[in-house]
């Protein structure tokens, strides 16, 4: 979709917490509300200026019925505002930008989930996490899907570990420089709300080739290259963003969403499609944000796009380092672009998974 004068005003996120970790006492709706309230405060947006709400996640099982409407009630949104839930995991926010932006005001987009709440829950005889991690086209769990991608593209274990290490290294540096702190709002957790959780829990500051090489392969078959260290693990958290017509905020130049490509890299194809639609060359990008579903998926995309773009990739880390929040991960990438891009600079955020792929081309603006 060609987006006319739509902009990303800003937003915020909670810390991303390890499953059964510091944020385990929060349900996904509570995380969503915390991120949404902070996004509204940071953008100085009044509730009456919000024309629509979109809640993005991977599965509804951890939420109450009609979760978007329930969240809107908790926030105090006017009852005549449409509230939509999009269950498309990482691509959900791109679907929201492509299909659900309100034309008469601002849209509040939230991505949230709780791996802690999903652990142990069953649906149709399978765990919720297993169902969320299974590709609907191939029927493969994430680890198996990443393994198949690695074999199809001839990717070696050390190359995948290198991408994973870079994600952690970038995230650790961004944390030290205060970049991650600027993204987040801290939460008070625990039975008596005695613990102030400010930091992301999954970043490995001491990531090294030696440490990652010691991680066992997920499959015992010879030549297996996928480990729990080079895929994105589900975590607890939320992010929220305000988008809509206006004169302030990063310009949303173009959004593309399509069915996943069975051959090649859907992630790379989404980036190429949004660039082609706007007549922009890959080398013109100042920044690139890709959802790190696994190191294999990222490496396959880089192989198609060209490894020269890697130096511009996920400079504040990605889902391999921070953990993956369905919906929340892509909103974070979009907000990272808004923060990274200089006025007039171009960046792309893209994701693939769950049978969909999508990308957004963003142009930086004065803050």
Coordinates of C-alpha atoms in Angstrom, one line a residue:
X1 CA 0.0 0.0 0.0
X2 CA 1.2 3.5 -0.8
X3 CA 0.9 5.5 2.4
X4 CA 0.0 9.2 2.0
X5 CA 1.4 11.5 4.6
X6 CA 1.3 8.8 7.4
X7 CA 3.9 9.2 10.1
X8 CA 5.3 7.4 13.1
X9 CA 5.0 9.8 16.0
X10 CA 6.8 7.6 18.5
X11 CA 6.2 5.0 21.1
X12 CA 7.7 3.0 23.9
X13 CA 8.2 -0.6 25.1
X14 CA 8.5 -2.5 28.3
X15 CA 11.7 -4.4 29.1
X16 CA 11.8 -7.8 27.3
X17 CA 11.9 -10.5 30.0
X18 CA 13.0 -14.1 29.9
X19 CA 10.2 -16.6 30.1
X20 CA 9.4 -17.3 33.8
X21 CA 11.7 -14.5 34.7
X22 CA 11.2 -11.0 36.2
X23 CA 8.1 -10.2 34.2
X24 CA 6.3 -13.5 34.7
X25 CA 3.8 -12.0 37.1
X26 CA 2.4 -9.8 34.3
X27 CA -0.2 -11.1 31.9
X28 CA 0.1 -10.0 28.3
X29 CA -2.8 -7.5 28.7
X30 CA -1.0 -5.8 31.6
X31 CA 2.2 -5.6 29.6
X32 CA 0.2 -4.1 26.6
X33 CA -1.4 -1.5 28.8
X34 CA 1.9 -0.4 30.3
X35 CA 3.5 0.1 26.9
X36 CA 0.4 1.8 25.5
X37 CA 0.2 4.3 28.4
X38 CA 3.9 5.2 28.1
X39 CA 3.5 5.6 24.3
X40 CA 0.6 8.0 24.8
X41 CA 2.6 9.9 27.4
X42 CA 5.8 10.2 25.4
X43 CA 4.0 11.4 22.2
X44 CA 1.8 13.7 24.3
X45 CA -1.3 12.1 22.7
X46 CA -4.7 12.6 24.3
X47 CA -7.0 9.6 24.3
X48 CA -9.6 11.6 22.3
X49 CA -7.1 11.9 19.5
X50 CA -6.8 8.1 19.1
X51 CA -9.1 7.0 16.3
X52 CA -8.4 3.3 16.4
X53 CA -6.5 0.6 18.4
X54 CA -4.8 -2.4 16.9
X55 CA -3.5 -5.2 19.2
X56 CA -0.9 -7.4 17.5
X57 CA 0.2 -10.8 19.0
X58 CA 0.8 -14.4 17.9
X59 CA -2.1 -16.2 19.5
X60 CA -5.2 -15.2 21.5
X61 CA -5.0 -18.1 24.0
X62 CA -3.2 -16.0 26.7
X63 CA -5.6 -13.1 26.3
X64 CA -9.2 -12.7 27.4
X65 CA -11.9 -12.8 24.7
X66 CA -12.0 -9.7 22.5
X67 CA -8.6 -8.6 23.8
X68 CA -8.3 -5.4 21.8
X69 CA -11.7 -4.2 23.1
X70 CA -10.8 -5.1 26.7
X71 CA -7.5 -3.2 26.4
X72 CA -9.3 -0.2 25.0
X73 CA -11.7 -0.2 28.0
X74 CA -8.7 -0.4 30.4
X75 CA -7.0 2.5 28.7
X76 CA -10.2 4.6 28.7
X77 CA -10.6 4.8 24.9
X78 CA -14.0 6.1 23.7
X79 CA -16.4 3.2 23.0
X80 CA -17.0 4.3 19.4
X81 CA -13.4 3.7 18.4
X82 CA -12.7 0.5 16.4
X83 CA -10.5 -2.0 18.2
X84 CA -8.9 -4.8 16.2
X85 CA -6.7 -7.8 17.1
X86 CA -4.2 -9.0 14.5
X87 CA -2.8 -12.5 15.1
X88 CA 0.1 -12.5 12.7
X89 CA 3.1 -12.6 15.0
X90 CA 6.0 -10.6 13.8
X91 CA 4.3 -9.3 10.7
X92 CA 1.2 -8.1 12.6
X93 CA 2.3 -4.4 12.9
X94 CA 3.0 -4.3 9.2
X95 CA -0.5 -5.7 8.5
X96 CA -1.8 -3.0 10.8
X97 CA 0.1 -0.2 8.9
X98 CA -1.0 -1.7 5.6
X99 CA -4.7 -2.3 6.3
X100 CA -5.9 -0.8 9.6
X101 CA -4.6 2.8 9.9
X102 CA -7.4 5.2 10.8
X103 CA -7.9 8.0 8.2
X104 CA -9.3 10.5 10.6
X105 CA -6.9 10.4 13.4
X106 CA -4.1 8.5 15.1
X107 CA -3.9 4.7 15.4
X108 CA -2.5 3.2 18.6
X109 CA -0.7 -0.1 17.6
X110 CA 0.4 -2.4 20.4
X111 CA 2.3 -5.7 20.3
X112 CA 2.4 -7.8 23.4
X113 CA 2.6 -11.4 24.6
X114 CA 3.8 -13.4 27.6
X115 CA 5.8 -16.6 27.0
X116 CA 5.5 -17.1 30.8
X117 CA 1.7 -17.3 30.5
X118 CA 1.8 -19.5 27.5
X119 CA 4.2 -22.1 28.9
X120 CA 2.3 -25.2 29.9
X121 CA -1.0 -24.1 28.2
X122 CA -2.5 -26.5 25.7
X123 CA -4.6 -25.9 22.7
X124 CA -5.9 -28.7 20.5
X125 CA -3.5 -31.1 22.2
X126 CA -0.4 -29.1 21.7
X127 CA 1.4 -26.4 23.7
X128 CA 0.6 -22.8 22.8
X129 CA 4.3 -22.1 22.3
X130 CA 4.6 -25.1 19.9
X131 CA 1.6 -24.0 17.9
X132 CA 2.9 -20.4 17.7
X133 CA 6.4 -21.6 16.6
X134 CA 5.1 -23.8 13.8
X135 CA 5.2 -22.5 10.3
X136 CA 1.7 -23.0 8.7
X137 CA 3.2 -23.6 5.2
X138 CA 5.9 -26.2 6.1
X139 CA 4.4 -27.5 9.4
X140 CA 7.9 -27.2 10.9
X141 CA 8.8 -25.9 14.3
X142 CA 11.1 -22.9 14.3
X143 CA 14.3 -24.9 14.9
X144 CA 13.4 -27.3 12.1
X145 CA 12.4 -24.5 9.8
X146 CA 15.7 -22.7 10.5
X147 CA 17.6 -25.9 9.8
X148 CA 15.8 -26.3 6.4
X149 CA 16.6 -22.7 5.5
X150 CA 20.3 -23.2 6.4
X151 CA 20.5 -26.4 4.3
X152 CA 18.7 -24.7 1.3
X153 CA 21.2 -21.8 1.4
X154 CA 24.3 -23.7 2.3
X155 CA 24.8 -21.8 5.6
X156 CA 27.5 -22.9 8.0
X157 CA 27.2 -23.0 11.8
X158 CA 30.0 -20.5 12.3
X159 CA 28.2 -18.0 10.0
X160 CA 25.0 -18.3 11.9
X161 CA 26.7 -18.0 15.3
X162 CA 28.4 -14.9 13.9
X163 CA 25.1 -13.2 13.2
X164 CA 23.8 -14.2 16.7
X165 CA 26.9 -12.9 18.4
X166 CA 26.6 -9.6 16.5
X167 CA 23.0 -9.2 17.7
X168 CA 24.1 -9.6 21.3
X169 CA 27.1 -7.4 20.8
X170 CA 25.0 -4.6 19.2
X171 CA 22.4 -4.9 21.9
X172 CA 25.0 -4.8 24.7
X173 CA 26.6 -1.7 23.2
X174 CA 23.3 0.0 22.8
X175 CA 22.5 -0.7 26.4
X176 CA 25.8 0.8 27.5
X177 CA 25.2 3.9 25.4
X178 CA 21.7 4.4 26.9
X179 CA 19.9 3.6 23.6
X180 CA 17.9 0.7 25.0
X181 CA 17.1 2.6 28.2
X182 CA 15.6 5.4 26.1
X183 CA 13.3 2.8 24.4
X184 CA 11.9 1.4 27.7
X185 CA 9.6 2.1 30.6
X186 CA 10.4 0.2 33.8
X187 CA 7.9 -1.9 35.5
X188 CA 7.3 -2.8 39.2
X189 CA 7.0 -6.6 39.4
X190 CA 6.8 -9.3 42.0
X191 CA 4.1 -10.4 44.4
X192 CA 4.2 -7.0 46.2
X193 CA 5.5 -5.0 43.3
X194 CA 8.8 -4.7 45.1
X195 CA 11.1 -5.3 42.1
X196 CA 11.7 -2.4 39.6
X197 CA 12.5 -4.1 36.3
X198 CA 14.3 -1.7 34.0
X199 CA 16.6 -3.9 31.9
X200 CA 16.1 -6.5 29.2
X201 CA 17.0 -9.9 30.5
X202 CA 18.2 -12.0 27.6
X203 CA 21.2 -10.0 26.3
X204 CA 24.6 -11.9 26.6
X205 CA 27.2 -9.1 27.0
X206 CA 30.0 -11.7 26.9
X207 CA 28.9 -13.3 23.6
X208 CA 31.8 -14.9 21.9
X209 CA 32.5 -17.5 19.1
X210 CA 33.9 -19.9 21.7
X211 CA 30.8 -19.6 23.9
X212 CA 28.3 -20.0 21.1
X213 CA 30.2 -22.9 19.5
X214 CA 29.7 -24.8 22.7
X215 CA 25.9 -24.6 22.4
X216 CA 24.6 -28.0 21.4
X217 CA 22.7 -28.4 18.1
X218 CA 18.9 -28.7 18.5
X219 CA 18.9 -31.8 16.3
X220 CA 21.3 -34.7 16.7
X221 CA 21.6 -35.3 12.9
X222 CA 25.0 -34.8 11.4
X223 CA 25.6 -31.3 10.1
X224 CA 22.9 -29.7 12.2
X225 CA 23.6 -25.9 12.6
X226 CA 20.7 -24.6 14.6
X227 CA 21.0 -24.1 18.3
X228 CA 19.0 -22.3 21.0
X229 CA 21.7 -19.6 20.9
X230 CA 21.1 -18.7 17.2
X231 CA 17.3 -18.5 17.1
X232 CA 14.9 -16.0 18.7
X233 CA 13.4 -17.4 21.9
X234 CA 9.9 -16.2 23.0
X235 CA 9.9 -13.8 25.9
X236 CA 7.6 -11.5 27.9
X237 CA 7.0 -7.9 26.9
X238 CA 5.2 -5.3 24.9
X239 CA 5.7 -2.3 22.7
X240 CA 3.3 0.4 21.5
X241 CA 3.4 3.0 18.7
X242 CA 1.3 5.9 17.5
X243 CA 0.9 6.3 13.8
X244 CA -1.3 8.5 11.6
X245 CA -1.6 11.6 9.5
X246 CA 0.3 14.6 10.6
X247 CA 3.3 16.9 10.2
X248 CA 5.6 15.4 12.9
X249 CA 7.3 12.0 13.1
X250 CA 9.1 9.8 10.7
X251 CA 7.3 9.5 7.3
X252 CA 5.9 6.1 6.4
X253 CA 6.7 6.0 2.7
X254 CA 5.5 2.5 1.7
X255 CA 4.3 -0.7 3.3
X256 CA 4.2 -4.1 1.5
X257 CA 2.6 -7.3 2.9
X258 CA 2.5 -10.5 0.9
X259 CA 2.3 -14.3 1.2
X260 CA 5.5 -15.9 2.2
X261 CA 7.7 -17.2 -0.7
X262 CA 8.3 -20.9 -0.5
X263 CA 11.6 -20.6 -2.4
X264 CA 14.4 -18.3 -1.4
X265 CA 14.1 -15.8 1.4
X266 CA 10.7 -14.2 2.2
X267 CA 12.6 -11.7 4.4
X268 CA 14.9 -10.6 1.6
X269 CA 12.0 -10.6 -0.9
X270 CA 10.0 -8.2 1.3
X271 CA 12.9 -5.8 1.5
X272 CA 13.4 -5.9 -2.3
X273 CA 9.7 -5.4 -2.9
X274 CA 9.3 -2.3 -0.8
X275 CA 12.5 -0.8 -2.3
X276 CA 11.3 -1.5 -5.9
X277 CA 7.9 0.0 -5.2
X278 CA 9.5 3.3 -4.2
X279 CA 12.4 3.2 -6.7
X280 CA 15.0 3.1 -3.9
X281 CA 18.3 1.3 -4.1
X282 CA 19.5 -0.9 -1.3
X283 CA 22.7 1.2 -1.0
X284 CA 20.5 4.3 -0.4
X285 CA 19.4 2.9 3.0
X286 CA 20.8 4.5 6.1
X287 CA 19.5 1.7 8.3
X288 CA 18.0 -1.8 8.0
X289 CA 16.0 -3.5 10.7
X290 CA 15.2 -7.2 10.2
X291 CA 13.3 -9.5 12.5
X292 CA 15.8 -12.1 13.7
X293 CA 13.5 -15.1 13.6
X294 CA 16.7 -17.1 13.5
X295 CA 20.2 -16.5 12.3
X296 CA 19.5 -18.7 9.4
X297 CA 16.6 -16.6 8.2
X298 CA 18.7 -13.4 8.5
X299 CA 21.7 -15.0 6.8
X300 CA 19.5 -16.2 3.9
X301 CA 18.1 -12.6 3.5
X302 CA 21.6 -11.1 3.5
X303 CA 22.8 -13.7 1.0
X304 CA 20.0 -12.5 -1.4
X305 CA 20.3 -8.8 -0.6
X306 CA 24.1 -8.6 -0.4
X307 CA 26.3 -8.9 2.8
X308 CA 27.4 -5.3 2.3
X309 CA 24.3 -4.1 4.0
X310 CA 25.1 -6.0 7.2
X311 CA 26.9 -3.1 8.7
X312 CA 23.6 -1.2 8.8
X313 CA 21.6 -4.1 10.3
X314 CA 20.0 -4.0 13.7
X315 CA 22.5 -1.7 15.3
X316 CA 20.7 -1.9 18.6
X317 CA 20.3 -5.7 18.5
X318 CA 17.4 -7.9 17.5
X319 CA 15.2 -10.7 18.7
X320 CA 18.1 -13.2 19.0
X321 CA 19.6 -10.9 21.7
X322 CA 16.5 -9.4 23.3
X323 CA 14.0 -12.3 22.8
X324 CA 10.9 -12.2 20.6
X325 CA 7.6 -10.6 21.5
X326 CA 5.0 -11.3 18.8
X327 CA 4.0 -7.9 17.5
X328 CA 6.3 -6.1 20.0
X329 CA 9.4 -7.0 18.1
X330 CA 8.4 -5.4 14.9
X331 CA 7.1 -2.3 16.6
X332 CA 10.5 -2.0 18.3
X333 CA 12.2 -2.2 14.9
X334 CA 10.0 0.5 13.5
X335 CA 10.7 2.7 16.5
X336 CA 14.4 2.0 16.2
X337 CA 14.3 3.3 12.6
X338 CA 12.5 6.5 13.8
X339 CA 15.3 7.0 16.4
X340 CA 18.2 6.1 14.0
X341 CA 17.3 7.9 10.9
X342 CA 18.5 11.4 10.1
X343 CA 16.1 13.9 8.5
X344 CA 15.6 12.6 4.9
X345 CA 17.4 9.3 5.6
X346 CA 15.8 6.1 4.5
X347 CA 15.4 2.8 6.4
X348 CA 13.5 -0.4 6.0
X349 CA 12.0 -2.7 8.7
X350 CA 11.0 -6.2 7.6
X351 CA 9.7 -9.5 9.0
X352 CA 8.6 -12.9 7.7
X353 CA 6.9 -15.7 9.4
X354 CA 3.5 -17.4 9.8
X355 CA 3.0 -17.5 6.1
X356 CA 3.4 -13.8 5.6
X357 CA 6.2 -11.4 4.9
X358 CA 6.2 -7.6 4.9
X359 CA 8.4 -4.5 5.0
X360 CA 8.0 -0.8 5.6
X361 CA 10.1 2.0 4.1
X362 CA 10.6 4.9 6.6
X363 CA 12.0 8.4 6.0
X364 CA 13.5 10.2 8.9
X365 CA 12.3 13.6 10.0
X366 CA 13.1 16.4 12.4
X367 CA 12.2 15.4 16.0

